[in-house]
Amino acid sequence: MRAPASPERLVIVGAGMAAHRLVDSLAARDPGPRSITVIGDEPHAPYDRVGLTKLLGGVAAADLALDAAPLRDPRVQLRTGERGVSIDRDARVVRTDGGAEEPYDALVLATGSAAVRPPIDGADLPGCFVYRTLDDLAGLAAFVEARSADAGRPLRGVVVGGGLLGLEAAGALQDLGVACAVAHSGGHLLSAQLDRAAGEVLGRLIAARGIDLRLGARATRVEADASGYAAGLAFRDGPDLAADVVVFAVGVRPEDALGRAAGLACAPRGGVAIDAGCRTSDEAIFAIGEAASFEGRSVGLVAPGYAMAEVVADRLAGGDSTFPGYDESTTLKLAGVEVASFGDAMAASPGALDVVYTDPVGGVHKKLVMSDDATTLLGGILVGDASAYGALRPLVGRPLGADPAAYVLPAGGAPAASSDLPDDAVVCSCSSVTAGAIRGAVHDGCADAAEVKACTKAGATCGSCVATVGALVRRELTALGREVRTGLCAHFDLSRRQLYDAIAVSQLTTFSAVVERFGRGRGCDICKPTIASILSSLVGGHVLDGENAALQDTNDHVMANMQKDGSYSVVPRMPGGEVTPEGLIVIGEVAREFGLYTKLTGGQRIDMFGARLEQLPLIWKRLVDAGFESGQAYGKSLRTVKSCVGSTWCRYGVLDAVGMAVRLELRYRGLRSPHKLKLGVSGCARECAEARGKDVGVIATEHGWNMYVGGNGGFTPRHAELLAECLDDDALIRAIDRFFMYYIRTADRLQRTAPWCAGLEGGIDGLRAVIFDDALGICDDLDAAMARHVGSYEDEWAATLRDPDRLARFHSFVNAPDTPDPSLAYVLDRGQPRPASREERESGAVRIAGTTLEVRR
Ligand SMILES: Cc1cc2nc3c(=O)[nH]c(=O)nc-3n(C[C@H](O)[C@H](O)[C@H](O)COP(=O)(O)OP(=O)(O)OC[C@H]3O[C@@H](n4cnc5c(N)ncnc54)[C@H](O)[C@@H]3O)c2cc1C
């Protein structure tokens, strides 16, 4: 029997995200059903399940509630804590476990999915959790708090399942202070979304975040301790993992029991079968969200559920909308680890072509899948840098221009796709909002992305399109000649520059205080490292202290530079490139003892590669004892000051370049900035230090130092411009102090000095006026800020060695602190170790880290 269009009585079973969207859409229509009854078995009003992890970050459950306005519609009755237990299809009545009978003209099943708890011994022990509902997560948080208080030590946890949810859960456990491992049965993480190459890059990023990985691992049993609590996890292959907390994130099963018992057709793999109009095999009954199965599949993402809800709302109003099929585009929500996959990410379409950019050193892998004639974008994978996701996903199925590679090359090369999006391109897939709708909202008066979000719902759910929405809004506002607000990200309306000033004035010292005072929410991968950097510049403090640790980028997190195989490199600081014979001997001994590959860097230092996470403190200790620091050869901070040999040895040198380079490096070491900083000092105009390719270049003349600014190498090389001539030592240092502090204070996030200088009002003359003539009246502030930096500098590595809490981060396997990472394997090449290739690993003739080295020629 077909449900009448505009039914009098609508009943919805399930009060989750899809049900809420349906009610929202119906409440906006007039006329709609006379009564809408929503029956939900959770004791809460509909909440943002996608944002559920925020609960573990301190967000109150009430703040996760979805918009209550539609539920206040007088036609809507929400019954929480009540479960639909049967459907009498002939009488058109739903019965609940509370004994109620709800008659309906049309019924919608929106019962979602249930998290799967694997059928292994011990999976129900106290300490074992699934990760699906508000109560699951509240229970997990309460358990961790109580158990760690009892144990008097940090807990150890294992997440079973290396999919999107498992990695999100692992990050959340870590944020709760639980040392976390992920056990995944596949050969690489996110096997449903990523190909192997991308999964391997992701694996290294995850490991660098301090989450231990066990791949190809099938759990067989949860072990209990004497009190009956979970204590460890046993595997079919490989050693046990100790675990006080086990989170199962191994998948979900569509909640189709109600429909199945009522005789509705269900898909073999679960889910109530629906047609394109979201009708089940009973015309009066619809199914939406994860409970529904379209073309034999049910997908665990919110966007299809929202699309189905809109289809049903339209159908109930007499329309003929159809569900377009699943868009499985998705992103990983784990701070510091950017991953996105969209469209035909696995290149399954016949003849599909790949455009791949991989930078294993930088931990970036990007793949675009193109049609067989290389014209049309079919999908893609972004790992390590997913900033292009919001711009690329709406272009799926559309031509990508003559040079698709430009979209995956590092920043600077990629065209600004968002500005060219056609009106019908879907920008927000969760809420099906097109570029045209966003432009329309701006024309209708919305003044920024937040207002567009409130008006269209673009960016309101998973947030992955927020950057694209922002770009579209800014462009449209500019085209209309209206004011453009320049907020840092969805959590801050202030720009980086405004935030810097706000933090300086308010003297706040933690991210949570900053976000509470000037922003909203829990922050993201844009604002967290940015504010960490601002706090470092303004407040100082150790990068691994308190909240700071969780804000840092990968390398800052472990204070070393992660390499393509997941090991680390250590670059002892050598101001001016000077090293004594004793120092050289220590470096040689360290490299020999730890089996490290050594190489001179372009910055005149000695880089030692192949250190394991747990070896880092041991290496630092040796270096610190010999008078070295480890050195920030990574991160957004001062790298090195390169120099020639200068007047002390060189026949042509006119000033002491090495002495000046030493002075500059010691002064600016540890200085956090919007991007990396490099300096060069040449002792004469022959420019052997290539100083004009640096952010600050200093070149000696007969009359003093010439100072150049805004140069860099890399993808878009640029020569520095002359800022000042013939400075004496102190005047030079004062000018560099002000230049750096002015840049740190006013540059955009990730803006190098070159584009910053180019964008300054008045160009190089304007900069000169600020630094030498105090045109803005800020020179005292700039000088004071640099004095604070210099005065508060401490050797971060030595400080880490002194602190057991900081040291606790440096284990390859949290559960077996002394076990080296077995995924590291090396062969000898030209007398030094290098990472083994896959073939070499498979042949077995390699040195696995920690065992004897085998020589290969
Ligand atoms: C931690 C987490 C993070 C996520 N992150 C993302 C993300 O980033 N992007 C994304 O797209 N998706 C994400 N998801 C998935 C997303 O939340 C779901 O796809 C979405 O909630 C599905 O909506 P739904 O209404 O179909 O089901 P649900 O939201 O699960 O709602 C179903 C409701 O029905 C109730 N119910 C079941 N049976 C009955 C019954 N017989 N009687 C009454 N009530 C019943 C359930 O208890 C539940 O409250 C995430 C999920 C989790 C758990």
PDB file of N, CA and C in Angstrom, residues 500 538 667 734 737-739 741-742 745 769-789:
ATOM      1  N   TYR A 500      47.643  36.893  17.188  1.00  0.00           N
ATOM      2  CA  TYR A 500      48.936  37.142  17.828  1.00  0.00           C
ATOM      3  C   TYR A 500      48.803  38.324  18.791  1.00  0.00           C
ATOM      4  N   LEU A 538      55.517  33.891  22.067  1.00  0.00           N
ATOM      5  CA  LEU A 538      55.188  34.872  23.098  1.00  0.00           C
ATOM      6  C   LEU A 538      55.514  34.413  24.509  1.00  0.00           C
ATOM      7  N   ARG A 667      71.412  33.190  18.828  1.00  0.00           N
ATOM      8  CA  ARG A 667      70.381  34.155  19.208  1.00  0.00           C
ATOM      9  C   ARG A 667      68.979  33.684  18.791  1.00  0.00           C
ATOM     10  N   ARG A 734      70.104  44.123  15.633  1.00  0.00           N
ATOM     11  CA  ARG A 734      68.850  44.792  16.000  1.00  0.00           C
ATOM     12  C   ARG A 734      67.872  44.764  14.808  1.00  0.00           C
ATOM     13  N   ASP A 737      66.489  41.254  14.469  1.00  0.00           N
ATOM     14  CA  ASP A 737      65.508  41.041  15.555  1.00  0.00           C
ATOM     15  C   ASP A 737      64.146  41.599  15.139  1.00  0.00           C
ATOM     16  N   ARG A 738      64.164  42.841  14.684  1.00  0.00           N
ATOM     17  CA  ARG A 738      62.889  43.508  14.367  1.00  0.00           C
ATOM     18  C   ARG A 738      62.233  42.875  13.140  1.00  0.00           C
ATOM     19  N   PHE A 739      63.080  42.530  12.153  1.00  0.00           N
ATOM     20  CA  PHE A 739      62.527  41.904  10.954  1.00  0.00           C
ATOM     21  C   PHE A 739      61.811  40.604  11.338  1.00  0.00           C
ATOM     22  N   MET A 741      60.679  39.543  14.303  1.00  0.00           N
ATOM     23  CA  MET A 741      59.541  39.702  15.195  1.00  0.00           C
ATOM     24  C   MET A 741      58.347  40.351  14.470  1.00  0.00           C
ATOM     25  N   TYR A 742      58.643  41.261  13.556  1.00  0.00           N
ATOM     26  CA  TYR A 742      57.559  41.876  12.779  1.00  0.00           C
ATOM     27  C   TYR A 742      56.907  40.812  11.894  1.00  0.00           C
ATOM     28  N   ARG A 745      54.909  38.378  13.987  1.00  0.00           N
ATOM     29  CA  ARG A 745      53.710  39.011  14.520  1.00  0.00           C
ATOM     30  C   ARG A 745      52.625  39.208  13.463  1.00  0.00           C
ATOM     31  N   ALA A 769      61.054  51.448   6.670  1.00  0.00           N
ATOM     32  CA  ALA A 769      60.525  52.511   7.540  1.00  0.00           C
ATOM     33  C   ALA A 769      60.095  51.933   8.891  1.00  0.00           C
ATOM     34  N   VAL A 770      59.506  50.719   8.880  1.00  0.00           N
ATOM     35  CA  VAL A 770      59.074  50.103  10.145  1.00  0.00           C
ATOM     36  C   VAL A 770      60.290  49.750  10.998  1.00  0.00           C
ATOM     37  N   ILE A 771      61.312  49.168  10.369  1.00  0.00           N
ATOM     38  CA  ILE A 771      62.435  48.624  11.137  1.00  0.00           C
ATOM     39  C   ILE A 771      63.439  49.704  11.572  1.00  0.00           C
ATOM     40  N   PHE A 772      63.682  50.659  10.675  1.00  0.00           N
ATOM     41  CA  PHE A 772      64.726  51.647  11.007  1.00  0.00           C
ATOM     42  C   PHE A 772      64.176  52.999  11.469  1.00  0.00           C
ATOM     43  N   ASP A 773      62.954  53.335  11.005  1.00  0.00           N
ATOM     44  CA  ASP A 773      62.415  54.651  11.386  1.00  0.00           C
ATOM     45  C   ASP A 773      61.265  54.509  12.377  1.00  0.00           C
ATOM     46  N   ASP A 774      60.982  53.282  12.781  1.00  0.00           N
ATOM     47  CA  ASP A 774      59.881  53.017  13.720  1.00  0.00           C
ATOM     48  C   ASP A 774      58.575  53.669  13.241  1.00  0.00           C
ATOM     49  N   ALA A 775      58.275  53.476  11.947  1.00  0.00           N
ATOM     50  CA  ALA A 775      57.111  54.147  11.357  1.00  0.00           C
ATOM     51  C   ALA A 775      55.806  53.740  12.032  1.00  0.00           C
ATOM     52  N   LEU A 776      55.758  52.533  12.604  1.00  0.00           N
ATOM     53  CA  LEU A 776      54.524  52.097  13.264  1.00  0.00           C
ATOM     54  C   LEU A 776      54.590  52.255  14.779  1.00  0.00           C
ATOM     55  N   GLY A 777      55.701  52.727  15.277  1.00  0.00           N
ATOM     56  CA  GLY A 777      55.843  52.899  16.723  1.00  0.00           C
ATOM     57  C   GLY A 777      55.860  51.577  17.485  1.00  0.00           C
ATOM     58  N   ILE A 778      56.343  50.495  16.831  1.00  0.00           N
ATOM     59  CA  ILE A 778      56.305  49.192  17.505  1.00  0.00           C
ATOM     60  C   ILE A 778      57.693  48.641  17.791  1.00  0.00           C
ATOM     61  N   CYS A 779      58.731  49.408  17.475  1.00  0.00           N
ATOM     62  CA  CYS A 779      60.079  48.835  17.597  1.00  0.00           C
ATOM     63  C   CYS A 779      60.400  48.417  19.033  1.00  0.00           C
ATOM     64  N   ASP A 780      59.924  49.176  20.013  1.00  0.00           N
ATOM     65  CA  ASP A 780      60.195  48.776  21.405  1.00  0.00           C
ATOM     66  C   ASP A 780      59.584  47.412  21.687  1.00  0.00           C
ATOM     67  N   ASP A 781      58.341  47.227  21.198  1.00  0.00           N
ATOM     68  CA  ASP A 781      57.669  45.934  21.413  1.00  0.00           C
ATOM     69  C   ASP A 781      58.444  44.809  20.735  1.00  0.00           C
ATOM     70  N   LEU A 782      58.885  45.074  19.499  1.00  0.00           N
ATOM     71  CA  LEU A 782      59.603  44.029  18.758  1.00  0.00           C
ATOM     72  C   LEU A 782      60.901  43.680  19.481  1.00  0.00           C
ATOM     73  N   ASP A 783      61.600  44.707  19.948  1.00  0.00           N
ATOM     74  CA  ASP A 783      62.867  44.464  20.661  1.00  0.00           C
ATOM     75  C   ASP A 783      62.622  43.668  21.944  1.00  0.00           C
ATOM     76  N   ALA A 784      61.532  44.059  22.648  1.00  0.00           N
ATOM     77  CA  ALA A 784      61.238  43.375  23.915  1.00  0.00           C
ATOM     78  C   ALA A 784      60.866  41.916  23.665  1.00  0.00           C
ATOM     79  N   ALA A 785      60.110  41.679  22.583  1.00  0.00           N
ATOM     80  CA  ALA A 785      59.702  40.297  22.279  1.00  0.00           C
ATOM     81  C   ALA A 785      60.929  39.446  21.990  1.00  0.00           C
ATOM     82  N   MET A 786      61.887  40.008  21.237  1.00  0.00           N
ATOM     83  CA  MET A 786      63.079  39.214  20.935  1.00  0.00           C
ATOM     84  C   MET A 786      63.923  39.016  22.195  1.00  0.00           C
ATOM     85  N   ALA A 787      63.972  40.037  23.032  1.00  0.00           N
ATOM     86  CA  ALA A 787      64.746  39.883  24.269  1.00  0.00           C
ATOM     87  C   ALA A 787      64.138  38.757  25.118  1.00  0.00           C
ATOM     88  N   ARG A 788      62.796  38.683  25.112  1.00  0.00           N
ATOM     89  CA  ARG A 788      62.134  37.610  25.874  1.00  0.00           C
ATOM     90  C   ARG A 788      62.526  36.251  25.322  1.00  0.00           C
ATOM     91  N   HIS A 789      62.515  36.165  23.993  1.00  0.00           N
ATOM     92  CA  HIS A 789      62.880  34.881  23.385  1.00  0.00           C
ATOM     93  C   HIS A 789      64.302  34.488  23.783  1.00  0.00           C
TER      94      HIS A 789
END
